[in-house]
Amino acid sequence: MPAPEASVPRDATIALAAVELRRSEIKAVPVGAVSGEPWFVQPDEAYRVQLAQAATRTEAGGVRRGFKVGLTSSGMQNLLGVTEPDFGHLFADMEVKNGGTLNPREFILPRAEPELAFVLGARLGADRVLPEDVIAATDYVTVAIEVVDSRVRDWKITWTDTVADNGSSSRFVLGGTRVYLADAAGTLHSLRTELVKNDELVGKAPLSEVMGDPIASVCWLAETLWRFGIQMQPGDVILSGSPCAATNLLPGDHVLATIESIGSVSVTVDDERKGTP
């Protein structure tokens, strides 16, 4: 397909693509890739689509809860042909309580990932952010599950599509155990992460799979957001990225994520067949 003519107002196209993706998320009905017809969103426009969605959500009363980092492993970067991670926004209505239940009707093709979450106690953001800056700004870390769900049909995405689609983020669950980062920072990269679905181990990897160390992921996020004029605030939740592959979620599935020395967190997908004769 040819690119759109130069006369097409790109600001309007970007705004319409953002509306389409948000509508898809609300209705849980997939759409075509925004990198293709009729939007032809370009890589340098992808974050503009995401930020337009975030602004609309905030104007409607949504409360920002933090950010997620994706594409933190070399395997995922190679798959999409990129050399750096991406980010997405987290909102309060995306949070599910530990041990809670997901309504399958609210998703298209959801997947679960285990992650280390950072909860900030101070502002964080600058042209250059060092690991010691992250440690000083972090109140505590805990284990988390991120539920990702592409609004693009059948997960047929490019980097542009997932960025525009808020990093394919959908829900997140935080564990109840709080660990002070300063107490764990030295060994953080070596901690084992496990993802169990329906009592079967479906993922296992050390946190070093997240850019060598999840702290490096938060450094990248803080510097990248700063370039967009965004500074992370006290109370923000930062999902630093998954060290292992996501697992598909179906009605009735129960997933448990555990990070060595940090804790565990779980969530269940409601089985709508329960109670059916």
Coordinates of C-alpha atoms in Angstrom, one line a residue:
M1 CA 0.0 0.0 0.0
P2 CA 1.3 3.5 -0.7
A3 CA 1.8 6.0 2.1
P4 CA -0.8 8.6 2.5
E5 CA -0.5 11.8 0.5
A6 CA 1.3 14.7 2.1
S7 CA -1.9 16.7 2.0
V8 CA -3.6 14.4 4.6
P9 CA -3.4 16.2 8.0
R10 CA -1.2 14.0 10.1
D11 CA -2.4 15.5 13.4
A12 CA -6.0 14.5 12.5
T13 CA -4.9 11.0 11.4
I14 CA -3.0 10.4 14.6
A15 CA -5.9 11.6 16.7
L16 CA -8.3 9.3 14.8
A17 CA -5.9 6.3 15.2
A18 CA -5.8 7.0 19.0
V19 CA -9.6 7.1 19.2
E20 CA -9.8 3.8 17.2
L21 CA -7.4 2.0 19.5
R22 CA -9.1 3.3 22.6
R23 CA -12.5 2.3 21.3
S24 CA -11.1 -1.2 20.5
E25 CA -9.9 -1.5 24.1
I26 CA -13.2 -0.5 25.6
K27 CA -15.3 -2.8 23.4
A28 CA -12.7 -5.6 23.3
V29 CA -13.1 -5.8 19.6
P30 CA -9.8 -5.9 17.5
V31 CA -8.8 -3.5 14.8
G32 CA -6.3 -3.7 11.9
A33 CA -2.7 -2.5 12.4
V34 CA -2.5 1.2 12.7
S35 CA 0.8 1.0 10.8
G36 CA -1.3 0.0 7.8
E37 CA -4.4 1.2 6.0
P38 CA -6.0 3.7 6.6
W39 CA -3.8 5.2 9.2
F40 CA -0.3 4.4 8.0
V41 CA 1.1 5.6 11.4
Q42 CA 4.9 6.0 11.0
P43 CA 7.5 4.9 13.7
D44 CA 8.2 8.6 14.6
E45 CA 4.4 9.1 15.1
A46 CA 3.8 6.0 17.3
Y47 CA 4.3 7.7 20.7
R48 CA 2.2 10.7 19.5
V49 CA -0.7 8.2 19.2
Q50 CA -0.1 6.7 22.6
L51 CA 0.2 10.1 24.3
A52 CA -3.0 11.3 22.6
Q53 CA -4.8 8.2 24.1
A54 CA -3.3 9.0 27.5
A55 CA -4.4 12.6 27.3
T56 CA -7.9 11.7 26.4
R57 CA -8.1 9.1 29.2
T58 CA -6.9 11.7 31.7
E59 CA -9.3 14.3 30.5
A60 CA -12.1 11.8 31.0
G61 CA -11.1 11.4 34.7
G62 CA -8.6 8.6 34.4
V63 CA -5.8 8.7 37.0
R64 CA -2.3 7.8 36.0
R65 CA -0.8 5.1 38.1
G66 CA 2.6 4.8 36.4
F67 CA 4.3 3.2 33.4
K68 CA 5.3 -0.1 31.9
V69 CA 8.5 -1.0 30.0
G70 CA 8.3 -3.5 27.2
L71 CA 10.6 -5.2 24.7
T72 CA 13.3 -5.5 27.4
S73 CA 14.7 -8.8 26.1
S74 CA 17.0 -9.1 23.1
G75 CA 14.7 -11.8 21.7
M76 CA 11.6 -9.6 21.6
Q77 CA 13.7 -6.7 20.2
N78 CA 15.0 -8.9 17.4
L79 CA 11.4 -10.1 16.7
L80 CA 10.2 -6.6 16.0
G81 CA 13.5 -5.4 14.5
V82 CA 14.3 -2.7 17.1
T83 CA 17.3 -2.1 19.4
E84 CA 15.6 -0.5 22.5
P85 CA 12.5 -1.1 24.7
D86 CA 9.2 0.8 24.6
F87 CA 6.9 2.2 27.2
G88 CA 3.2 2.5 28.0
H89 CA 1.0 4.2 30.5
L90 CA -0.7 2.6 33.5
F91 CA -4.0 3.9 34.9
A92 CA -5.7 3.2 38.1
D93 CA -8.6 1.4 36.5
M94 CA -6.0 -1.1 35.0
E95 CA -5.0 -2.4 38.5
V96 CA -6.4 -5.7 39.7
K97 CA -6.0 -6.8 43.3
N98 CA -3.6 -9.6 44.2
G99 CA -5.6 -12.9 43.9
G100 CA -8.3 -11.1 42.0
T101 CA -10.3 -12.2 39.0
L102 CA -10.2 -11.0 35.3
N103 CA -13.4 -10.8 33.2
P104 CA -12.6 -12.5 29.9
R105 CA -15.1 -10.4 28.1
E106 CA -12.9 -7.3 28.7
F107 CA -10.0 -8.8 26.6
I108 CA -9.3 -9.8 23.1
L109 CA -6.3 -12.2 23.3
P110 CA -4.7 -11.6 26.7
R111 CA -1.4 -12.9 27.9
A112 CA 0.4 -12.8 31.3
E113 CA 3.9 -11.8 32.1
P114 CA 5.9 -11.8 35.4
E115 CA 7.7 -8.6 36.3
L116 CA 9.5 -6.7 39.0
A117 CA 7.5 -3.6 39.9
F118 CA 9.2 -0.4 41.3
V119 CA 7.0 1.9 43.4
L120 CA 8.6 5.4 43.6
G121 CA 8.9 7.5 46.8
A122 CA 10.3 10.5 45.0
R123 CA 10.4 12.2 41.6
L124 CA 12.6 10.6 39.0
G125 CA 13.6 11.9 35.6
A126 CA 16.5 13.7 33.9
D127 CA 18.7 13.7 30.8
R128 CA 20.9 11.2 32.6
V129 CA 19.6 8.8 35.2
L130 CA 22.0 6.4 37.1
P131 CA 21.3 3.3 39.0
E132 CA 21.9 5.1 42.3
D133 CA 19.2 7.6 41.3
V134 CA 16.7 4.8 40.8
I135 CA 17.6 3.3 44.2
A136 CA 17.3 6.6 45.9
A137 CA 13.9 7.4 44.3
T138 CA 12.4 4.0 44.9
D139 CA 10.2 3.4 47.9
Y140 CA 10.0 -0.4 47.4
V141 CA 9.9 -3.2 44.9
T142 CA 7.4 -6.0 44.6
V143 CA 6.5 -8.8 42.2
A144 CA 3.9 -8.1 39.6
I145 CA 1.9 -9.7 36.8
E146 CA 1.2 -7.6 33.7
V147 CA -1.6 -8.7 31.5
V148 CA -0.9 -7.6 27.9
D149 CA -3.6 -7.6 25.2
S150 CA -3.1 -6.2 21.7
R151 CA -5.9 -4.3 20.2
V152 CA -4.4 -5.1 16.8
R153 CA -6.1 -8.3 15.4
D154 CA -4.3 -11.5 16.1
W155 CA -1.2 -9.8 17.6
K156 CA 0.0 -9.0 14.1
I157 CA 2.0 -6.1 15.2
T158 CA 5.1 -4.0 14.4
W159 CA 7.0 -1.8 16.9
T160 CA 4.9 1.1 15.7
D161 CA 1.6 -0.8 16.4
T162 CA 2.5 -1.8 20.0
V163 CA 3.8 1.6 20.9
A164 CA 0.8 3.3 19.5
D165 CA -1.4 0.8 21.4
N166 CA 0.0 1.8 24.8
G167 CA 2.7 -0.8 24.8
S168 CA -0.1 -3.5 24.5
S169 CA -0.7 -3.0 28.2
S170 CA -4.1 -3.9 29.7
R171 CA -4.0 -4.8 33.4
F172 CA -1.5 -5.2 36.2
V173 CA -1.5 -7.0 39.6
L174 CA 0.9 -6.1 42.4
G175 CA 2.1 -8.5 45.1
G176 CA 1.6 -7.7 48.8
T177 CA 5.3 -8.1 49.8
R178 CA 7.4 -4.9 49.8
V179 CA 11.1 -5.1 49.6
Y180 CA 13.4 -2.1 50.0
L181 CA 15.4 -1.8 46.8
A182 CA 18.6 -0.8 48.6
D183 CA 18.5 -4.2 50.4
A184 CA 18.2 -6.1 47.2
A185 CA 19.9 -4.0 44.5
G186 CA 23.2 -5.9 44.6
T187 CA 21.7 -9.3 43.8
L188 CA 18.6 -8.1 41.9
H189 CA 19.8 -9.3 38.5
S190 CA 20.4 -12.8 39.7
L191 CA 17.0 -13.4 41.3
R192 CA 15.0 -16.2 39.7
T193 CA 11.5 -15.5 38.3
E194 CA 8.9 -18.2 37.7
L195 CA 5.5 -18.1 36.1
V196 CA 3.1 -20.9 36.8
K197 CA -0.2 -21.4 35.0
N198 CA -2.7 -24.0 36.3
D199 CA 0.1 -25.6 38.4
E200 CA 2.4 -25.9 35.4
L201 CA 5.7 -24.0 35.1
V202 CA 5.4 -22.0 31.9
G203 CA 8.3 -19.6 32.4
K204 CA 11.5 -19.3 34.3
A205 CA 14.4 -16.8 33.9
P206 CA 16.7 -14.6 36.0
L207 CA 15.9 -10.9 36.2
S208 CA 19.2 -10.3 34.3
E209 CA 17.1 -11.0 31.2
V210 CA 15.6 -7.6 31.7
M211 CA 18.3 -5.4 30.1
G212 CA 20.9 -7.0 32.3
D213 CA 19.2 -5.6 35.4
P214 CA 15.7 -4.2 36.0
I215 CA 17.3 -1.1 37.4
A216 CA 18.7 -0.4 34.0
S217 CA 15.2 -0.7 32.6
V218 CA 14.0 2.0 35.0
C219 CA 16.9 4.2 34.1
W220 CA 16.0 3.9 30.4
L221 CA 12.4 4.8 31.1
A222 CA 13.2 7.8 33.2
E223 CA 15.5 9.3 30.6
T224 CA 13.1 8.5 27.7
L225 CA 10.0 10.0 29.5
W226 CA 12.1 13.1 30.2
R227 CA 12.6 13.6 26.5
F228 CA 8.8 13.7 26.2
G229 CA 8.6 16.2 29.0
I230 CA 7.4 13.7 31.6
Q231 CA 8.8 13.2 35.0
M232 CA 7.8 10.2 37.2
Q233 CA 6.2 11.1 40.5
P234 CA 6.0 9.7 44.0
G235 CA 3.6 6.7 44.1
D236 CA 4.1 5.8 40.4
V237 CA 4.3 2.1 39.7
I238 CA 6.9 1.1 37.2
L239 CA 6.7 -2.4 35.6
S240 CA 10.3 -3.0 34.5
G241 CA 9.7 -5.7 31.9
S242 CA 9.4 -9.4 31.8
P243 CA 12.4 -11.7 31.9
C244 CA 10.5 -14.6 30.2
A245 CA 7.9 -15.1 27.5
A246 CA 4.2 -14.3 28.1
T247 CA 1.7 -17.0 28.5
N248 CA -1.8 -17.0 26.9
L249 CA -4.8 -16.6 29.2
L250 CA -8.1 -18.4 28.7
P251 CA -11.2 -18.6 30.9
G252 CA -10.5 -20.6 34.1
D253 CA -6.7 -20.0 34.0
H254 CA -4.9 -19.3 37.2
V255 CA -1.4 -17.7 37.0
L256 CA 1.1 -17.3 39.8
A257 CA 4.3 -15.2 39.4
T258 CA 7.1 -15.6 41.9
I259 CA 10.4 -13.7 42.2
E260 CA 13.0 -15.2 44.5
S261 CA 13.4 -13.2 47.7
I262 CA 10.7 -10.8 46.6
G263 CA 7.4 -12.7 46.8
S264 CA 4.5 -13.9 44.8
V265 CA 1.3 -12.6 43.1
S266 CA -1.6 -14.3 41.4
V267 CA -4.7 -13.7 39.3
T268 CA -7.4 -15.9 37.8
V269 CA -9.5 -15.5 34.7
D270 CA -13.1 -16.0 35.4
D271 CA -14.6 -19.2 33.9
E272 CA -17.9 -18.3 32.5
R273 CA -18.8 -22.0 32.2
K274 CA -19.1 -22.3 36.0
G275 CA -22.6 -23.1 37.0
T276 CA -23.6 -24.1 33.5
P277 CA -25.6 -27.4 33.5

